[in-house]
Amino acid sequence: MAFGPKATIKRYVIFMDFDGFRYRGHESIELETQEDLRLDAKGVKVTSVKANGSPVQFAQDDEGVTVRTGRFSGTLEVDFEGEAAEKLVGIYRAPYEGGYVISTQFESVHAREMFPCVDNPAYKARFKLSVRVPRDLHAISNMPIERVTLDGDKKVVEFMETPPMSTYLLYVGIGKWEEVVDSGGRYVLAAVPGKTKYGSLALWAARNSVDFYERYFGIPYPLPKMHLIAVPEFAFGAMENWGAITFRESALLAPEDADMAQRRRVAEVVAHEIAHQWFGDLVTMKWWDDLWLNESFATFMSYKAVSSFAPELLMWENFLLGETDGAMVRDSLSTTHPIHVEVSSPDEIEEIFDDISYGKGASILRMVEYFLGESFRKGLSSYLEHHAYSNAVAQDLWTAIQPFTSVPVADLMNDWITKPGYPYLRVTVEGSRVRLEQHRFSLSGKLEDLTYMVPATIEVNGRRVDAIFSSRVHEVDVGEEVRQLKVNLDRAGFYRVLYPDLSRLARLNQFETYGLLNDYYYFMLAGLVSRDDYLRVVDMNFSVPDYLPALELSSELFNLFLVNPAVFAQRAIDYHRSQFALQSRRPEEQHRELAGRVANRLAIMDRSFANELASQFGREVDPNMRQAVYTAYAVAAGDLEGLRREHERQQLDSERIKVLLAAAQIRDRSALQQAIEWIASGKRQDMLYVLTVGLNPDGRDLVWGWLRDGGLDRLEKAFEGTAIVQRWLLGYLPFIGLGREKEVSDFFASRPDGRSAEVRGGLEILEAYSRLRQ
């Protein structure tokens, strides 16, 4: 836990006068302090400080300003100067075709890059913001505009005062924003000119999400308006600034004929950020070691919300594919960390915005709710009511839930948030007894073998049996011979299940079939089962048409094709051809989405299929097939110029990204080299798509050469102040490094980013994949 100054900050009154990208600022800070005050300030020049109207000495360094207040109560006035920089955090300039907007991204510790402040989530204060800008520009902040005063060729825009909130939630946006307001006036979608027409899906998702959360939490949305702002250059997916949520354009805007994946992405990201308006904004963690209180709950609640008003988007199926799976992989590595983790420096804070804080935490919440039922919701409502407009720690939440259940919530949750990793259960049967033996799962098999408090769900002979245990071995006597059983019902538990004998396995639903496939794939990677054992499970489910297991098996076999085509290529191609034929015959959109995703992978693996599908390039196709057609055209034709024209023709980032992903699959080496540079020279936020060349069987050496010879430095510069590049490397290094493991390892050993947990984790997965090539 990091503590700030011995001070109470009550209110900031901030005025900023913009001249292009530069500005002069004046702030009045109402506060009480027991000693000289330390304000965080980075890249901002402080020119004068007054205490209750009298000049006071101050000293500025690279990280902040020390003001010689001594014991003080009153108003501190600070004059400062700054600039909207060419980066993606703090206050920055975001270019688009035809101009720029100025926008802010303050989480976690970047508010100090716009104005001097106590930049700590526990120091909540009210903010009264005014800006002077050219008359033809529009300004957006957390609260509605209170008044506009003309001032020569400029205007002063004054915003209403905010409720108490943390500095990282403040927002300022200036530019030629175009806005559309919903019929009730509560929701406003802002984008650069010409793009608000693509915001109807987001506004629909926002209205439905707020309705859901107001019912679920029993607390009305606290602010008078909600902006959804599409920022043309944005490092993250979105940011929950209270009442002024910012998004990547691809996470907010969608064409009328958007494919199912894009509709799901917009709805989920909007619902995630709106969940934060309660969980994170109204009630905020005291320090970043409880970041998961924000992110895990927003992740979990977003899937719950969208599933309530758009069940056709198959949210819980995609929760397992997109949240739980990534978290279980990350948590099986030696570089993992507990959900609750001690952090102190800004670099450490940025590194925990990862699969553990988001996906694992959300998956643990799903597991606990599966046990608790309605008492879980009652506890959340009580927690939010009690801590509104203030800060909380994890124990406050367990305290709020406990009165509504007999399950030992604090013991259970503290066990899961304070320990790294998770178990696998080895399930054996003897007569009427089911024996559960737990061990920590790891890809390397070299980690400390912890035990966990496991809320196990079991079905024996059609009857459900629940057991919470923390011992190494737990036995359940069901009173009759065990004929059929399954463990981890609905794949709700954050653990894996190993059945030495599959002959008693009960009938599985699609969530449980997914779990069986996913578990045995990773058991094979970890050396816990043989390749033949895994392939037997594959063959058992080869013709299963259900959405979730089909997508999971597609992903596994595609990865194995990339890792060792000599062994896995034919089985992978046969599976994708049979699934494409099967799914293409079914009219429901979930099957059309599945057909498109299968076809995209098949086009990468099978040149003859790519040649067939490429003929549809330039024609109207089912939106769910667009990515596959682009990819097939790239593989079959290698026509970079044609892809560039298609990229230029598209108006939205969500569609342009499809073209970039396709270009990464070009097989002609000369054209692919040009494609790498084209992707890297485009939008700053899109440079990361260069790494997807690692999924091109003929392109790994080219993208590795690009990274090694300066490309990685370019990525690090573009995403300075974040850990985003390292998170992407976790996913793509295991493929890029195949066949050059030592060279890759040696390269990162000599670099600062090579010490990051994500890069070291990527190298660890690479080791596991390399074992499959032997």
PDB file of N, CA and C in Angstrom, residues 196-253:
ATOM      1  N   THR A 196     -20.368  10.095 -36.312  1.00  0.00           N
ATOM      2  CA  THR A 196     -21.376   9.815 -35.286  1.00  0.00           C
ATOM      3  C   THR A 196     -22.490   8.915 -35.821  1.00  0.00           C
ATOM      4  N   LYS A 197     -22.648   8.861 -37.136  1.00  0.00           N
ATOM      5  CA  LYS A 197     -23.698   8.006 -37.715  1.00  0.00           C
ATOM      6  C   LYS A 197     -23.443   6.524 -37.441  1.00  0.00           C
ATOM      7  N   TYR A 198     -22.226   6.196 -37.002  1.00  0.00           N
ATOM      8  CA  TYR A 198     -21.900   4.810 -36.700  1.00  0.00           C
ATOM      9  C   TYR A 198     -22.057   4.494 -35.208  1.00  0.00           C
ATOM     10  N   GLY A 199     -22.715   5.377 -34.457  1.00  0.00           N
ATOM     11  CA  GLY A 199     -22.775   5.215 -33.012  1.00  0.00           C
ATOM     12  C   GLY A 199     -24.081   4.688 -32.453  1.00  0.00           C
ATOM     13  N   SER A 200     -25.027   4.310 -33.304  1.00  0.00           N
ATOM     14  CA  SER A 200     -26.343   3.910 -32.787  1.00  0.00           C
ATOM     15  C   SER A 200     -26.254   2.645 -31.941  1.00  0.00           C
ATOM     16  N   LEU A 201     -25.412   1.701 -32.329  1.00  0.00           N
ATOM     17  CA  LEU A 201     -25.263   0.472 -31.547  1.00  0.00           C
ATOM     18  C   LEU A 201     -24.738   0.791 -30.156  1.00  0.00           C
ATOM     19  N   ALA A 202     -23.751   1.683 -30.064  1.00  0.00           N
ATOM     20  CA  ALA A 202     -23.171   2.036 -28.766  1.00  0.00           C
ATOM     21  C   ALA A 202     -24.193   2.722 -27.871  1.00  0.00           C
ATOM     22  N   LEU A 203     -24.979   3.635 -28.432  1.00  0.00           N
ATOM     23  CA  LEU A 203     -25.999   4.314 -27.631  1.00  0.00           C
ATOM     24  C   LEU A 203     -27.056   3.327 -27.133  1.00  0.00           C
ATOM     25  N   TRP A 204     -27.422   2.383 -27.979  1.00  0.00           N
ATOM     26  CA  TRP A 204     -28.370   1.332 -27.576  1.00  0.00           C
ATOM     27  C   TRP A 204     -27.788   0.512 -26.432  1.00  0.00           C
ATOM     28  N   ALA A 205     -26.521   0.141 -26.551  1.00  0.00           N
ATOM     29  CA  ALA A 205     -25.874  -0.643 -25.494  1.00  0.00           C
ATOM     30  C   ALA A 205     -25.769   0.163 -24.205  1.00  0.00           C
ATOM     31  N   ALA A 206     -25.501   1.458 -24.321  1.00  0.00           N
ATOM     32  CA  ALA A 206     -25.383   2.308 -23.132  1.00  0.00           C
ATOM     33  C   ALA A 206     -26.711   2.400 -22.385  1.00  0.00           C
ATOM     34  N   ARG A 207     -27.784   2.655 -23.110  1.00  0.00           N
ATOM     35  CA  ARG A 207     -29.099   2.771 -22.459  1.00  0.00           C
ATOM     36  C   ARG A 207     -29.457   1.470 -21.742  1.00  0.00           C
ATOM     37  N   ASN A 208     -29.269   0.364 -22.415  1.00  0.00           N
ATOM     38  CA  ASN A 208     -29.621  -0.930 -21.828  1.00  0.00           C
ATOM     39  C   ASN A 208     -28.710  -1.300 -20.665  1.00  0.00           C
ATOM     40  N   SER A 209     -27.440  -0.924 -20.756  1.00  0.00           N
ATOM     41  CA  SER A 209     -26.511  -1.223 -19.666  1.00  0.00           C
ATOM     42  C   SER A 209     -26.873  -0.438 -18.415  1.00  0.00           C
ATOM     43  N   VAL A 210     -27.133   0.857 -18.562  1.00  0.00           N
ATOM     44  CA  VAL A 210     -27.499   1.668 -17.403  1.00  0.00           C
ATOM     45  C   VAL A 210     -28.786   1.135 -16.784  1.00  0.00           C
ATOM     46  N   ASP A 211     -29.769   0.802 -17.625  1.00  0.00           N
ATOM     47  CA  ASP A 211     -31.020   0.240 -17.092  1.00  0.00           C
ATOM     48  C   ASP A 211     -30.742  -1.015 -16.270  1.00  0.00           C
ATOM     49  N   PHE A 212     -29.863  -1.876 -16.801  1.00  0.00           N
ATOM     50  CA  PHE A 212     -29.552  -3.125 -16.091  1.00  0.00           C
ATOM     51  C   PHE A 212     -28.871  -2.839 -14.760  1.00  0.00           C
ATOM     52  N   TYR A 213     -27.853  -1.984 -14.763  1.00  0.00           N
ATOM     53  CA  TYR A 213     -27.100  -1.724 -13.530  1.00  0.00           C
ATOM     54  C   TYR A 213     -27.948  -1.005 -12.489  1.00  0.00           C
ATOM     55  N   GLU A 214     -28.804  -0.101 -12.918  1.00  0.00           N
ATOM     56  CA  GLU A 214     -29.670   0.581 -11.953  1.00  0.00           C
ATOM     57  C   GLU A 214     -30.593  -0.419 -11.261  1.00  0.00           C
ATOM     58  N   ARG A 215     -31.071  -1.402 -12.024  1.00  0.00           N
ATOM     59  CA  ARG A 215     -31.907  -2.446 -11.410  1.00  0.00           C
ATOM     60  C   ARG A 215     -31.062  -3.369 -10.528  1.00  0.00           C
ATOM     61  N   TYR A 216     -29.924  -3.792 -11.033  1.00  0.00           N
ATOM     62  CA  TYR A 216     -29.108  -4.791 -10.344  1.00  0.00           C
ATOM     63  C   TYR A 216     -28.529  -4.243  -9.047  1.00  0.00           C
ATOM     64  N   PHE A 217     -27.958  -3.024  -9.110  1.00  0.00           N
ATOM     65  CA  PHE A 217     -27.350  -2.435  -7.921  1.00  0.00           C
ATOM     66  C   PHE A 217     -28.361  -1.718  -7.030  1.00  0.00           C
ATOM     67  N   GLY A 218     -29.498  -1.329  -7.602  1.00  0.00           N
ATOM     68  CA  GLY A 218     -30.479  -0.563  -6.847  1.00  0.00           C
ATOM     69  C   GLY A 218     -30.030   0.859  -6.577  1.00  0.00           C
ATOM     70  N   ILE A 219     -29.116   1.372  -7.386  1.00  0.00           N
ATOM     71  CA  ILE A 219     -28.571   2.726  -7.217  1.00  0.00           C
ATOM     72  C   ILE A 219     -28.637   3.434  -8.569  1.00  0.00           C
ATOM     73  N   PRO A 220     -29.277   4.602  -8.669  1.00  0.00           N
ATOM     74  CA  PRO A 220     -29.352   5.309  -9.955  1.00  0.00           C
ATOM     75  C   PRO A 220     -27.969   5.754 -10.436  1.00  0.00           C
ATOM     76  N   TYR A 221     -27.817   5.864 -11.751  1.00  0.00           N
ATOM     77  CA  TYR A 221     -26.587   6.429 -12.307  1.00  0.00           C
ATOM     78  C   TYR A 221     -26.385   7.816 -11.710  1.00  0.00           C
ATOM     79  N   PRO A 222     -25.192   8.107 -11.147  1.00  0.00           N
ATOM     80  CA  PRO A 222     -25.060   9.306 -10.291  1.00  0.00           C
ATOM     81  C   PRO A 222     -24.925  10.641 -11.024  1.00  0.00           C
ATOM     82  N   LEU A 223     -24.540  10.666 -12.293  1.00  0.00           N
ATOM     83  CA  LEU A 223     -24.253  11.938 -12.957  1.00  0.00           C
ATOM     84  C   LEU A 223     -25.387  12.342 -13.902  1.00  0.00           C
ATOM     85  N   PRO A 224     -25.451  13.630 -14.256  1.00  0.00           N
ATOM     86  CA  PRO A 224     -26.567  14.094 -15.098  1.00  0.00           C
ATOM     87  C   PRO A 224     -26.447  13.727 -16.569  1.00  0.00           C
ATOM     88  N   LYS A 225     -25.267  13.343 -17.031  1.00  0.00           N
ATOM     89  CA  LYS A 225     -25.112  12.964 -18.440  1.00  0.00           C
ATOM     90  C   LYS A 225     -24.007  11.931 -18.566  1.00  0.00           C
ATOM     91  N   MET A 226     -23.963  11.290 -19.729  1.00  0.00           N
ATOM     92  CA  MET A 226     -22.904  10.346 -20.021  1.00  0.00           C
ATOM     93  C   MET A 226     -22.449  10.541 -21.462  1.00  0.00           C
ATOM     94  N   HIS A 227     -21.197  10.936 -21.632  1.00  0.00           N
ATOM     95  CA  HIS A 227     -20.596  11.021 -22.959  1.00  0.00           C
ATOM     96  C   HIS A 227     -19.931   9.692 -23.313  1.00  0.00           C
ATOM     97  N   LEU A 228     -20.103   9.271 -24.538  1.00  0.00           N
ATOM     98  CA  LEU A 228     -19.334   8.170 -25.122  1.00  0.00           C
ATOM     99  C   LEU A 228     -18.498   8.800 -26.234  1.00  0.00           C
ATOM    100  N   ILE A 229     -17.169   8.820 -26.073  1.00  0.00           N
ATOM    101  CA  ILE A 229     -16.301   9.622 -26.931  1.00  0.00           C
ATOM    102  C   ILE A 229     -15.372   8.713 -27.724  1.00  0.00           C
ATOM    103  N   ALA A 230     -15.458   8.766 -29.040  1.00  0.00           N
ATOM    104  CA  ALA A 230     -14.577   7.991 -29.916  1.00  0.00           C
ATOM    105  C   ALA A 230     -13.335   8.824 -30.207  1.00  0.00           C
ATOM    106  N   VAL A 231     -12.209   8.435 -29.622  1.00  0.00           N
ATOM    107  CA  VAL A 231     -10.955   9.176 -29.779  1.00  0.00           C
ATOM    108  C   VAL A 231     -10.162   8.536 -30.920  1.00  0.00           C
ATOM    109  N   PRO A 232      -9.730   9.325 -31.913  1.00  0.00           N
ATOM    110  CA  PRO A 232      -9.117   8.725 -33.106  1.00  0.00           C
ATOM    111  C   PRO A 232      -7.776   8.046 -32.874  1.00  0.00           C
ATOM    112  N   GLU A 233      -7.048   8.405 -31.825  1.00  0.00           N
ATOM    113  CA  GLU A 233      -5.835   7.676 -31.435  1.00  0.00           C
ATOM    114  C   GLU A 233      -5.955   7.379 -29.950  1.00  0.00           C
ATOM    115  N   PHE A 234      -5.895   6.080 -29.598  1.00  0.00           N
ATOM    116  CA  PHE A 234      -6.172   5.692 -28.224  1.00  0.00           C
ATOM    117  C   PHE A 234      -5.404   4.424 -27.916  1.00  0.00           C
ATOM    118  N   ALA A 235      -4.639   4.427 -26.813  1.00  0.00           N
ATOM    119  CA  ALA A 235      -3.759   3.297 -26.529  1.00  0.00           C
ATOM    120  C   ALA A 235      -4.526   2.062 -26.077  1.00  0.00           C
ATOM    121  N   PHE A 236      -5.569   2.268 -25.280  1.00  0.00           N
ATOM    122  CA  PHE A 236      -6.271   1.149 -24.673  1.00  0.00           C
ATOM    123  C   PHE A 236      -7.556   0.858 -25.458  1.00  0.00           C
ATOM    124  N   GLY A 237      -8.433   0.024 -24.880  1.00  0.00           N
ATOM    125  CA  GLY A 237      -9.722  -0.194 -25.522  1.00  0.00           C
ATOM    126  C   GLY A 237     -10.683   0.922 -25.185  1.00  0.00           C
ATOM    127  N   ALA A 238     -10.692   1.322 -23.907  1.00  0.00           N
ATOM    128  CA  ALA A 238     -11.591   2.384 -23.447  1.00  0.00           C
ATOM    129  C   ALA A 238     -11.144   2.803 -22.057  1.00  0.00           C
ATOM    130  N   MET A 239     -11.735   3.894 -21.557  1.00  0.00           N
ATOM    131  CA  MET A 239     -11.392   4.419 -20.234  1.00  0.00           C
ATOM    132  C   MET A 239     -12.627   5.020 -19.594  1.00  0.00           C
ATOM    133  N   GLU A 240     -12.843   4.680 -18.310  1.00  0.00           N
ATOM    134  CA  GLU A 240     -14.106   4.957 -17.632  1.00  0.00           C
ATOM    135  C   GLU A 240     -14.223   6.329 -17.007  1.00  0.00           C
ATOM    136  N   ASN A 241     -13.552   7.354 -17.532  1.00  0.00           N
ATOM    137  CA  ASN A 241     -13.691   8.692 -16.956  1.00  0.00           C
ATOM    138  C   ASN A 241     -15.165   8.938 -16.611  1.00  0.00           C
ATOM    139  N   TRP A 242     -15.404   9.407 -15.388  1.00  0.00           N
ATOM    140  CA  TRP A 242     -16.779   9.476 -14.897  1.00  0.00           C
ATOM    141  C   TRP A 242     -17.597  10.455 -15.735  1.00  0.00           C
ATOM    142  N   GLY A 243     -18.609   9.934 -16.416  1.00  0.00           N
ATOM    143  CA  GLY A 243     -19.494  10.767 -17.219  1.00  0.00           C
ATOM    144  C   GLY A 243     -18.935  11.168 -18.569  1.00  0.00           C
ATOM    145  N   ALA A 244     -17.679  10.787 -18.872  1.00  0.00           N
ATOM    146  CA  ALA A 244     -17.051  11.143 -20.156  1.00  0.00           C
ATOM    147  C   ALA A 244     -16.144   9.991 -20.575  1.00  0.00           C
ATOM    148  N   ILE A 245     -16.753   8.883 -20.972  1.00  0.00           N
ATOM    149  CA  ILE A 245     -16.014   7.651 -21.249  1.00  0.00           C
ATOM    150  C   ILE A 245     -15.368   7.748 -22.633  1.00  0.00           C
ATOM    151  N   THR A 246     -14.086   7.418 -22.703  1.00  0.00           N
ATOM    152  CA  THR A 246     -13.366   7.458 -23.978  1.00  0.00           C
ATOM    153  C   THR A 246     -13.148   6.043 -24.500  1.00  0.00           C
ATOM    154  N   PHE A 247     -13.112   5.940 -25.834  1.00  0.00           N
ATOM    155  CA  PHE A 247     -12.988   4.638 -26.489  1.00  0.00           C
ATOM    156  C   PHE A 247     -12.071   4.757 -27.703  1.00  0.00           C
ATOM    157  N   ARG A 248     -11.427   3.662 -28.054  1.00  0.00           N
ATOM    158  CA  ARG A 248     -10.936   3.508 -29.415  1.00  0.00           C
ATOM    159  C   ARG A 248     -12.143   3.525 -30.338  1.00  0.00           C
ATOM    160  N   GLU A 249     -11.954   4.072 -31.533  1.00  0.00           N
ATOM    161  CA  GLU A 249     -13.087   4.089 -32.465  1.00  0.00           C
ATOM    162  C   GLU A 249     -13.594   2.672 -32.731  1.00  0.00           C
ATOM    163  N   SER A 250     -12.682   1.698 -32.821  1.00  0.00           N
ATOM    164  CA  SER A 250     -13.094   0.334 -33.145  1.00  0.00           C
ATOM    165  C   SER A 250     -13.884  -0.317 -32.023  1.00  0.00           C
ATOM    166  N   ALA A 251     -13.813   0.249 -30.802  1.00  0.00           N
ATOM    167  CA  ALA A 251     -14.563  -0.302 -29.679  1.00  0.00           C
ATOM    168  C   ALA A 251     -15.885   0.410 -29.455  1.00  0.00           C
ATOM    169  N   LEU A 252     -16.179   1.438 -30.248  1.00  0.00           N
ATOM    170  CA  LEU A 252     -17.402   2.218 -30.037  1.00  0.00           C
ATOM    171  C   LEU A 252     -18.259   2.334 -31.291  1.00  0.00           C
ATOM    172  N   LEU A 253     -17.630   2.427 -32.451  1.00  0.00           N
ATOM    173  CA  LEU A 253     -18.356   2.681 -33.690  1.00  0.00           C
ATOM    174  C   LEU A 253     -18.468   1.399 -34.497  1.00  0.00           C
TER     175      LEU A 253
END
